Coordinates of C-alpha atoms and ligand atoms in Angstrom, one line a residue:
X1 CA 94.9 153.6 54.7
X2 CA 93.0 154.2 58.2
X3 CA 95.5 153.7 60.9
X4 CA 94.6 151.3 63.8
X5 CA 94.2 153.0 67.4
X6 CA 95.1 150.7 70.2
X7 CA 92.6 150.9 72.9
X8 CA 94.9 149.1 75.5
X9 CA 98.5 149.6 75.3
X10 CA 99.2 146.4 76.0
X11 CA 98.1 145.1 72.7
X12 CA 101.3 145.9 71.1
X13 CA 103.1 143.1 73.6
X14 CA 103.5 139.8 72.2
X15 CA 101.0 138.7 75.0
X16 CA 98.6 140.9 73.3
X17 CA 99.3 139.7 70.1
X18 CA 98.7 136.0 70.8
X19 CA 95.1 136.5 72.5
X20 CA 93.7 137.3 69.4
X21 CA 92.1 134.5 67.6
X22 CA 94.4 133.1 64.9
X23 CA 92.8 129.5 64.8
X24 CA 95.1 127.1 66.3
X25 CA 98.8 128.6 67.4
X26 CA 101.5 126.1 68.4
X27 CA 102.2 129.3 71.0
X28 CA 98.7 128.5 72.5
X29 CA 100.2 124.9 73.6
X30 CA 103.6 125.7 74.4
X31 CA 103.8 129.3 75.6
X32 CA 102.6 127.9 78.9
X33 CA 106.2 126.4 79.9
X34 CA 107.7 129.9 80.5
X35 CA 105.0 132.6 80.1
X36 CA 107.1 136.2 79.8
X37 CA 104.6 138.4 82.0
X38 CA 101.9 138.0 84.5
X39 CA 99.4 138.6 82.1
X40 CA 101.1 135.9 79.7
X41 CA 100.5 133.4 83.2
X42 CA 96.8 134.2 83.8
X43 CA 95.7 134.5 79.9
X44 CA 97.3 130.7 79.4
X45 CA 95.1 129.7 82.1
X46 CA 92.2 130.7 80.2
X47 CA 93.1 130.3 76.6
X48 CA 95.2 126.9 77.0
X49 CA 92.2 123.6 76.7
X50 CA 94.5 121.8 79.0
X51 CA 95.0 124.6 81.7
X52 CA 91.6 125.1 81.8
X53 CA 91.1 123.7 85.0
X54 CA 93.7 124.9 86.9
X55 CA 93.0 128.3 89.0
X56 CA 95.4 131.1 88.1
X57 CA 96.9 130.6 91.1
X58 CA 97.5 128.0 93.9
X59 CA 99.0 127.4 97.0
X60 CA 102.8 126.4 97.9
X61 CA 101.1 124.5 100.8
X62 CA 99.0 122.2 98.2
X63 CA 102.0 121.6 95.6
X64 CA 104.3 120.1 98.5
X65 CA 105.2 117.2 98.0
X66 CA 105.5 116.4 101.6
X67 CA 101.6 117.0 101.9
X68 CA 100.5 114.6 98.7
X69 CA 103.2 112.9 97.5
X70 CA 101.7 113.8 94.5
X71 CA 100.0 110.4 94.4
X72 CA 96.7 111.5 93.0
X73 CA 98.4 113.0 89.7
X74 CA 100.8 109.9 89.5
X75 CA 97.5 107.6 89.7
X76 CA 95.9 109.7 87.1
X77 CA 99.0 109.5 84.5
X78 CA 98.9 105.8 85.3
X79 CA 95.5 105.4 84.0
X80 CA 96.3 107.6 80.9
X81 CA 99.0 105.9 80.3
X82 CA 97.8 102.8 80.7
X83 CA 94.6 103.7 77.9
X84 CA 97.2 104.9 75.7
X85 CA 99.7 101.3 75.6
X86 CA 96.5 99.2 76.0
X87 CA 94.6 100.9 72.6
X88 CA 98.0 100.3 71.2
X89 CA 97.8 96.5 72.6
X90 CA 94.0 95.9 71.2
X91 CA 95.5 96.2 67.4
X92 CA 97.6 92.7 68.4
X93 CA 95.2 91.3 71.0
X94 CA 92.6 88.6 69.4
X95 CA 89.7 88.0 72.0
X96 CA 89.2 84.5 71.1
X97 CA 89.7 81.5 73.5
X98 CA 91.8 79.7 70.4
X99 CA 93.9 82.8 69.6
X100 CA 94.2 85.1 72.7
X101 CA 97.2 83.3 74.1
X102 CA 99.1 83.1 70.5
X103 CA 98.5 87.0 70.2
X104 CA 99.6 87.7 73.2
X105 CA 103.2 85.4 72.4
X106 CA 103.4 87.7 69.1
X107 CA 103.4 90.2 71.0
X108 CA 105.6 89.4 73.2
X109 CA 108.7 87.8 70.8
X110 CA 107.7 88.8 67.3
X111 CA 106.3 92.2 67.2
X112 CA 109.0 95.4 67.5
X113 CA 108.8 96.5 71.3
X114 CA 106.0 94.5 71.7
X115 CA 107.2 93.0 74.8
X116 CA 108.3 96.2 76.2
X117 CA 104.8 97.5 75.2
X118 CA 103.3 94.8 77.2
X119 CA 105.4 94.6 80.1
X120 CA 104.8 99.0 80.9
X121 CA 101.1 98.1 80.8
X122 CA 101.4 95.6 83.0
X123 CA 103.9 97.2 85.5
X124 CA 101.9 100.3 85.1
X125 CA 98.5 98.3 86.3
X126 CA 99.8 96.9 89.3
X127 CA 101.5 100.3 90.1
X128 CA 97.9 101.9 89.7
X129 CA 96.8 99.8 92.1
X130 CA 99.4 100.4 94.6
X131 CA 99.2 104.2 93.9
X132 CA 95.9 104.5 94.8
X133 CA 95.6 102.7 97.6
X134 CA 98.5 104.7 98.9
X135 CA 96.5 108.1 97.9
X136 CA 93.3 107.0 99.9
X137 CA 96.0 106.6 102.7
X138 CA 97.5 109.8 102.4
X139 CA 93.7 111.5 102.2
X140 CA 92.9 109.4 105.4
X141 CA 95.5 110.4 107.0
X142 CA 95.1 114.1 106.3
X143 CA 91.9 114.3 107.0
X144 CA 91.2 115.9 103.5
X145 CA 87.5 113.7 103.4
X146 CA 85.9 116.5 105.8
X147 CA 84.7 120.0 105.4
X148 CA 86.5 122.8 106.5
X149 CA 84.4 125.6 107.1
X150 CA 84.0 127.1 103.8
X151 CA 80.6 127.7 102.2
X152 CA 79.5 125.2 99.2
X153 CA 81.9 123.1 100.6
X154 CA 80.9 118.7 100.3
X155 CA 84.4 116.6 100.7
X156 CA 82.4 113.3 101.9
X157 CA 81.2 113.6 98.4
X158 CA 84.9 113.4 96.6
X159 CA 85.9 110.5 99.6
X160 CA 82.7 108.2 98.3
X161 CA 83.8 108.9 94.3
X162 CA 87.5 107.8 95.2
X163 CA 86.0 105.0 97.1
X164 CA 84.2 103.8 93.4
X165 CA 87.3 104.7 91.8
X166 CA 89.5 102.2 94.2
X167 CA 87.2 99.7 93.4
X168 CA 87.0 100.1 90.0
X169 CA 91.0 100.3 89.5
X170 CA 90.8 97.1 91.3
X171 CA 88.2 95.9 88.9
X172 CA 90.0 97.3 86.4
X173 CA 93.0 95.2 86.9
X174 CA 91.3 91.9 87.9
X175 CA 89.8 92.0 84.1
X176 CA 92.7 92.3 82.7
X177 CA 94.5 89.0 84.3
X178 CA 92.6 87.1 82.0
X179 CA 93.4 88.1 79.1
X180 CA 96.7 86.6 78.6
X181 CA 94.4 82.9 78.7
X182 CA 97.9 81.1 80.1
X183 CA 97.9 79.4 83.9
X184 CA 98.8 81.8 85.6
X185 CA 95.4 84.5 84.2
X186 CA 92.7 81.6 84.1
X187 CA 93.3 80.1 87.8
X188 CA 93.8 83.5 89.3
X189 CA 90.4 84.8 87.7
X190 CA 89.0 81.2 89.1
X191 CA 90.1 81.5 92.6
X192 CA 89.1 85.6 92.1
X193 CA 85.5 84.2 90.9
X194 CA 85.2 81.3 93.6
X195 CA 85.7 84.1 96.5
X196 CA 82.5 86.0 95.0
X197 CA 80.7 82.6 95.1
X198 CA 80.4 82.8 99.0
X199 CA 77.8 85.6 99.0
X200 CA 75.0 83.9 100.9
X201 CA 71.4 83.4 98.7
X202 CA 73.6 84.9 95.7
X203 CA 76.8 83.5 95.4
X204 CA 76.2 81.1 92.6
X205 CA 74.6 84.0 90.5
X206 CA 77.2 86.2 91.2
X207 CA 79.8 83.8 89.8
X208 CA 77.2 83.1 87.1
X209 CA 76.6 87.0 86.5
X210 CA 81.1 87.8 86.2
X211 CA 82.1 84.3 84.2
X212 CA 78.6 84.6 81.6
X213 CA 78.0 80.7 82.4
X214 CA 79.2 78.4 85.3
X215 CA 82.8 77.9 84.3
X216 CA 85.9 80.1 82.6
X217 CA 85.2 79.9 78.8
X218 CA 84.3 82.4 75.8
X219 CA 81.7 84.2 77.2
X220 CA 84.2 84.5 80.1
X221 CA 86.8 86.2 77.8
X222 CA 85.0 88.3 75.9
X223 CA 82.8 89.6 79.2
X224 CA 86.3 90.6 80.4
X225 CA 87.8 92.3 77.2
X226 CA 84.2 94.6 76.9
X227 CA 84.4 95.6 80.4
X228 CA 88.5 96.0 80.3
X229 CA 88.8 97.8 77.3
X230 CA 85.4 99.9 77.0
X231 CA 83.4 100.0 79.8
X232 CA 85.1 100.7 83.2
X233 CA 87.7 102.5 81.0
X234 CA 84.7 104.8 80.2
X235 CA 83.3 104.7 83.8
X236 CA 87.1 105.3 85.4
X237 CA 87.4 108.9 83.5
X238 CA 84.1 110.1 84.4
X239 CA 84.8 109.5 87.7
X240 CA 88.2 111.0 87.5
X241 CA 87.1 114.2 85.9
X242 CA 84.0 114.4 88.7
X243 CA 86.6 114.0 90.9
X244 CA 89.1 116.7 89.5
X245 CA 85.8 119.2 89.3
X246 CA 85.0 118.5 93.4
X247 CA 88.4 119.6 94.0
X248 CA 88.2 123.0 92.2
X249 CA 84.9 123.4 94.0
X250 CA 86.2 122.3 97.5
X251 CA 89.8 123.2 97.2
X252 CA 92.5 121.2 98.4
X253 CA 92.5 120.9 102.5
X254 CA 95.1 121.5 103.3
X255 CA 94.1 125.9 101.8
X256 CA 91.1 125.7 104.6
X257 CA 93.7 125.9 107.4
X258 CA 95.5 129.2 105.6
X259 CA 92.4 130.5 104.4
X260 CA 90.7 130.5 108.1
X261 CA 94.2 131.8 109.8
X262 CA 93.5 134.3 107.8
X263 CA 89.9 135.4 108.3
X264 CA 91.0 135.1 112.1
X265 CA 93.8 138.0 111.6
X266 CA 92.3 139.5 108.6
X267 CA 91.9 143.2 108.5
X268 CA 90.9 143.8 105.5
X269 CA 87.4 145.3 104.6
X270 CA 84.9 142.4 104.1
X271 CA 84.3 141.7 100.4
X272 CA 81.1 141.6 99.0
X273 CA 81.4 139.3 95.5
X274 CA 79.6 135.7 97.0
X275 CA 79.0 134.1 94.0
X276 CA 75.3 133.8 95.1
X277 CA 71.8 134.9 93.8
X278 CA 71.4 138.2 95.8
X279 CA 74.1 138.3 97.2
X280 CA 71.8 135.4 99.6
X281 CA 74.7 132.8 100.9
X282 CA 75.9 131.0 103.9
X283 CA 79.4 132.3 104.0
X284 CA 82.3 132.6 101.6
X285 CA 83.3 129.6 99.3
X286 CA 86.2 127.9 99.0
X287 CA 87.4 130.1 95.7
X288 CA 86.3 133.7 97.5
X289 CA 88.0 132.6 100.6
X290 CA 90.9 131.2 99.0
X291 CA 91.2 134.9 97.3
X292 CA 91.5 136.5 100.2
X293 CA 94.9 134.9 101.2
X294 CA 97.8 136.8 101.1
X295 CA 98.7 136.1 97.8
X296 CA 102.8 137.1 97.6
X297 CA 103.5 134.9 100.3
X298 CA 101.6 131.6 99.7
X299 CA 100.7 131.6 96.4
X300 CA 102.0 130.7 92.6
X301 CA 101.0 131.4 89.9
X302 CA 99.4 127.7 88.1
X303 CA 101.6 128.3 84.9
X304 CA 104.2 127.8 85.2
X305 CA 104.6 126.3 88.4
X306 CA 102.0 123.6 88.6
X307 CA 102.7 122.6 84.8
X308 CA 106.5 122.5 85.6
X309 CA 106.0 120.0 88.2
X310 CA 102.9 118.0 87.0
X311 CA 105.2 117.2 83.7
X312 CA 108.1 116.2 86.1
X313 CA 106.1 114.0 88.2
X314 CA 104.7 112.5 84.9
X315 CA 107.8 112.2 83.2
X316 CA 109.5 110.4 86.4
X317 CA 106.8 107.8 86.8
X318 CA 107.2 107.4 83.2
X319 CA 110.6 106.8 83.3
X320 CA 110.4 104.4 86.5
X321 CA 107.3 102.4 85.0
X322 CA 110.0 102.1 81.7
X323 CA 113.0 101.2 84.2
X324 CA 110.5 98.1 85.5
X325 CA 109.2 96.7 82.1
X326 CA 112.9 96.5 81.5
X327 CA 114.2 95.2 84.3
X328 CA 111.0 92.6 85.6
X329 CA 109.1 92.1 81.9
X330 CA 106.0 90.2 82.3
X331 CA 105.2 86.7 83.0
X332 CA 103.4 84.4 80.4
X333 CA 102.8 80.9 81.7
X334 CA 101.9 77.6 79.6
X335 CA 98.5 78.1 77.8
X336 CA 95.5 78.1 80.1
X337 CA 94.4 74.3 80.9
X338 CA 91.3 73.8 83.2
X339 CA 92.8 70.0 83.7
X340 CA 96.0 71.2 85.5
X341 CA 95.7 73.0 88.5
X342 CA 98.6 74.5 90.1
X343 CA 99.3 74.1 93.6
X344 CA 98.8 76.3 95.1
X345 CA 96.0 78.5 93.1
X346 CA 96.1 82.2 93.9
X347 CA 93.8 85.3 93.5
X348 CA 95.8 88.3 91.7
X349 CA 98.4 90.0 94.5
X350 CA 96.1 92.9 95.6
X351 CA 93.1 90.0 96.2
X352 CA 95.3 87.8 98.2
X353 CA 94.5 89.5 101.7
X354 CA 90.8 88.2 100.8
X355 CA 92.2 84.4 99.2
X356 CA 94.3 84.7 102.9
X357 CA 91.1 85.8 105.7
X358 CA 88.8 83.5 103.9
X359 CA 91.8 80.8 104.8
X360 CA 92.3 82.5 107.8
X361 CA 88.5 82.1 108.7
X362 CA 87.8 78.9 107.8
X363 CA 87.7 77.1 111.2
X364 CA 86.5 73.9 111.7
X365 CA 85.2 72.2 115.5
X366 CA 84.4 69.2 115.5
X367 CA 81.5 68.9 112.6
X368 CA 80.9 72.8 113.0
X369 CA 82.4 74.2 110.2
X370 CA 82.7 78.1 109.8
X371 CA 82.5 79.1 106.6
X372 CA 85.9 81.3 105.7
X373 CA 84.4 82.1 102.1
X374 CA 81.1 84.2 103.8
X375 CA 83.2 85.7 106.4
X376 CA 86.3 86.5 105.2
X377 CA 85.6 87.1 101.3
X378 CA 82.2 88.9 102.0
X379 CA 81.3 89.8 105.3
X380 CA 84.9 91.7 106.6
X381 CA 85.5 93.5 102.8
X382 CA 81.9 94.5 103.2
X383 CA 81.6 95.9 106.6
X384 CA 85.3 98.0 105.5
X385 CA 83.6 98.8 102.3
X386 CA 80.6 100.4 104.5
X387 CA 83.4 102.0 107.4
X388 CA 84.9 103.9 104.6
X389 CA 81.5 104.9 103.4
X390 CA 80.5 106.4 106.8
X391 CA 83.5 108.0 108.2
X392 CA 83.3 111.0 107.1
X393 CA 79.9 111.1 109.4
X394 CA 82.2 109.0 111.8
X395 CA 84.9 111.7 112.5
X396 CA 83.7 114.2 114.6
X397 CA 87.4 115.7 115.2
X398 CA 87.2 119.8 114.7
X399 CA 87.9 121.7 111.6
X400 CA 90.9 122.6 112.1
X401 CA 92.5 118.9 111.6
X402 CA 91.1 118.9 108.5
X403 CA 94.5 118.7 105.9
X404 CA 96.9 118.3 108.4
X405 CA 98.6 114.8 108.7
X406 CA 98.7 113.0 112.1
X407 CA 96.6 115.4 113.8
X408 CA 96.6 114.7 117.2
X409 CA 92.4 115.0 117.4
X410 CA 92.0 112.4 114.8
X411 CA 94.6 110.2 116.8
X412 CA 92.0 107.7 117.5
X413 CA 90.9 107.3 113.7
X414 CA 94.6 107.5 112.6
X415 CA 95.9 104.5 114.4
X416 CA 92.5 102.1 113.7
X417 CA 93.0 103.0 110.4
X418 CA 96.8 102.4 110.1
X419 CA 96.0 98.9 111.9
X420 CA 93.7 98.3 109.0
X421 CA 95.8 98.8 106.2
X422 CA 99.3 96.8 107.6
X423 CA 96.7 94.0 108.3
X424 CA 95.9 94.1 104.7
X425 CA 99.7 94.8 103.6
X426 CA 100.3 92.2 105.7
X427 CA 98.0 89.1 104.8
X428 CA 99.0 89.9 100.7
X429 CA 102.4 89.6 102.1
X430 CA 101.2 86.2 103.4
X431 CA 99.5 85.6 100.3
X432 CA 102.3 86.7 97.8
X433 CA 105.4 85.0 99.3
X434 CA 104.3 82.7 102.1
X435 CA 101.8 80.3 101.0
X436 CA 103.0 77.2 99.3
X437 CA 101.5 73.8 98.2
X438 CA 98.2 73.1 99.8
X439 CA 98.3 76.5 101.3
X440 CA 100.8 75.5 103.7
X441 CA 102.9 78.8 105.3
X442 CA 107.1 78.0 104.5
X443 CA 108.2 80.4 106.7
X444 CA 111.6 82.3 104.7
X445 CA 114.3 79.9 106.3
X446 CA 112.4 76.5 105.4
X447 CA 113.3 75.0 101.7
X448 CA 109.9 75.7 99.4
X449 CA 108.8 71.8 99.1
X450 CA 108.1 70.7 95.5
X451 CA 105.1 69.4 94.4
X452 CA 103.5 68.2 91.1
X453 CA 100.3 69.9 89.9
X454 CA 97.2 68.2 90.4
X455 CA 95.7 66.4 87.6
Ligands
LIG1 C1 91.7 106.5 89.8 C2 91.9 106.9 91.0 C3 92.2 108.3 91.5 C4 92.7 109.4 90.8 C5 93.3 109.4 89.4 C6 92.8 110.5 91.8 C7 93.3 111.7 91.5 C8 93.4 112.7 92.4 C9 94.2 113.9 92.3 C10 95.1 114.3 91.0 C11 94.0 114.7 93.4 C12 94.7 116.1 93.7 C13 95.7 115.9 94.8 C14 96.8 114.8 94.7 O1 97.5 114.7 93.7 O2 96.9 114.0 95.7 C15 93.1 114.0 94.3 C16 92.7 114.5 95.5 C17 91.7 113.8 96.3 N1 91.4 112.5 96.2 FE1 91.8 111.3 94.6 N2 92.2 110.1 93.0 C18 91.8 108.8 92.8 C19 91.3 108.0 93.8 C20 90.9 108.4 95.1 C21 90.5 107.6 96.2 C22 90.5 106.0 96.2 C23 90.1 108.4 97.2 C24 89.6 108.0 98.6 C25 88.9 107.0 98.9 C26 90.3 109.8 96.8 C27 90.0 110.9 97.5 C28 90.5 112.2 97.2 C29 90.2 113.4 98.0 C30 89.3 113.5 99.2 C31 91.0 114.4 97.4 C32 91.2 115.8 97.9 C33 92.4 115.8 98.8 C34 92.7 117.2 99.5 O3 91.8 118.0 99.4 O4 93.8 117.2 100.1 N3 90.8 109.7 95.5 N4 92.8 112.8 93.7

């Protein structure tokens, strides 16, 4: 028999052994956790589906957790997490005026875990929405929406998905409150619906547009379950993986700052590789610049060390997401009734800042009425809608705040914006615990006055 020669040595390591193509290895998957050499680190990188879109190595700056928080991977297990209870949901889950509320009691007291089911997908919706607001914050605040420097570079363009991607989370949630059809999903989807209405010219067409006719019925339902279950789902990971491929391209800010220390002391011969036609470019991009660094010291290698942490932040929000279904469960009212209102009527928690300025901005003098529902519910989300939009044109400060939080250039921008946000956090404060009958505020020391609902 012809004996094999082995062309590289390294063949005969087990690293070498599992790069050949077997067809699918289990070792492919898992080797990942704890690769045994370097080359075993970089090859998972490239063989692993998963890793694929990791670089073989990253920075210690971008994996602190005091820089992220890691809220941009806990929003993205959210979502995952939430596809993967809420397929499980839509085999219980009958889309029918008449049956939507009795599937949704089955599943909450007579199918096995049903109720927990129901309760993490809940808990972990409302969590989305909290965890991605507080990730826009944390890229505000950091400045990570502006360019720093590096060739090929376009953060504005990331900024303006996330933007869609807050909106549609938001969206996201809203259609879900209906589906449960009790009290509590069909008056917070009208008072949700009513604020739309106050688009001037529009309004009525708006409303007519979201509910498929002029009040909360069928159509209503089954407009909500599509776009719920199907279509922003659909929408939401396009986005998400756009947004995952801008990062790769632009790297993470906070690298610009190392990457440019580093040209500034570098004295290392210039390298040539640009990634261009010809050679023909307008500097070094993010990924050639990012090479350069001085790898030992900042540097690790993605596997293990992002996969390590990635599936300990995902396995703590699990856990924490399972901790609240069992502690808070989820609400389930009477059966909706569009005879008995309750009093008062509010939009779903994260709307409530809007069901609050449109209350807010409702002023009457004398027979002059202003109209709250234009203002606040379209006029001041609108012109914040169009600030976050522009401020990436906006913010002149200099490159080298970009991915550093608080900078003091960006004072100015830092404060308007944290102004911003605590009104918001503020009014669905108002909203959520302060508003009782009639809208009235019952400050936390007066007695919360009972009322019967309006018939
Ligand atoms: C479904 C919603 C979203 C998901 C799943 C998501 C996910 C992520 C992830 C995993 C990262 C990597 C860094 C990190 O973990 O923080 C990231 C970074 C980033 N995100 Fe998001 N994001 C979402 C929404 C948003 C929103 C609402 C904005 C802003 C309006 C935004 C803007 C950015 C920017 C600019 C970066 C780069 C940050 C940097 O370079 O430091 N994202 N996002």
């Amino acid at each position: 028999m012809k004996s094999r020669t082995l062309k590289n040595p390294e063949d005969l390591t087990e690293a070498g052994a599992a790069r050949k193509p077997a067809g699918f290895r289990l070792a492919d998957w898992s080797w990942s956790w704890s690769p045994r050499s370097e080359r075993e680190a970089g090859d998972a990188v490239v063989t692993n589906f998963l890793l694929h879109w990791f670089p073989n190595k990253i920075s210690l700056a971008s994996l602190s957790v005091k820089y992220s928080f890691w809220l941009g991977t806990i929003t993205a297990f959210l979502f995952f997490y939430l596809v993967f209870t809420g397929v499980i949901l839509m085999f219980h889950y009958i889309p029918s005026v008449e049956r939507a509320y009795a599937s949704i009691k089955d599943i909450e007291f007579a199918i096995s875990y049903g109720a927990f089911l129901r309760a993490s997908h809940r808990i972990a919706a409302h969590m989305m929405v909290a965890m991605v607001f507080l990730h826009m914050v944390r890229v505000f605040l950091t400045g990570s929406y502006r360019n720093g420097g590096l060739a090929r570079q376009f953060r504005p363009l990331n900024w303006w998905i996330g933007l869609v991607l807050l909106v549609l989370t938001l969206f996201l949630s809203f259609t879900g409150y209906l589906l449960p059809w009790d009290q509590l999903a069909y008056w917070a989807i009208t008072v949700g619906t009513n604020i739309a209405q106050a688009v001037p010219g529009y309004g009525d067409e708006i409303r007519f547009f979201l509910l498929g006719g002029n009040e909360i019925n069928q159509n209503t339902l089954i407009r909500f379950y599509v776009l719920h279950c199907m279509f922003l789902p659909l929408i939401v990971t396009g986005l998400f993986l756009w947004h995952m491929w801008r990062i790769r391209k632009d790297g993470m800010a906070c690298d610009d700052r190392l990457a440019l220390e580093e040209r500034a002391q570098e004295s290392r011969p210039t390298p040539s590789k640009t990634y261009s036609l010809l050679g023909v470019t307008a500097g070094r991009t993010a990924t050639v610049e990012a090479s350069l660094v001085d790898e030992d010291k900042h540097k690790v290698r993605a596997v293990p060390a992002v996969v390590r942490r990635i599936t300990i932040v995902c396995l703590l929000t699990f856990a924490l997401t399972s901790a609240l279904a069992v502690w808070l469960g989820s609400p389930l009212e009477e059966a909706a009734n569009p005879m008995v209102t309750p009093n008062p009527a509010k939009a779903p928690w994260y709307f409530l800042w809007l069901q609050e300025l449109v209350a807010i901005t409702t002023i009457r003098l004398g027979g002059f009425t202003i109209n709250g529902g234009f203002l606040g519910g379209v006029l001041i989300p609108s012109a914040m809608l169009l600030w976050g939009f522009l401020t990436p044109f906006i913010d002149k400060s200099s490159r080298s705040a970009v991915g550093v939080w608080f900078s003091r250039e960006r004072r100015l921008q830092n404060t308007i914006f944290i102004i911003v946000c605590l009104a918001v956090i503020a009014l669905t404060y108002l909203g959520t615990y302060m508003r009782g009958p009639y809208w009235t505020v019952i400050w936390p020391w007066q007695a919360w006055p009972e009322f019967p609902p309006q018939l």
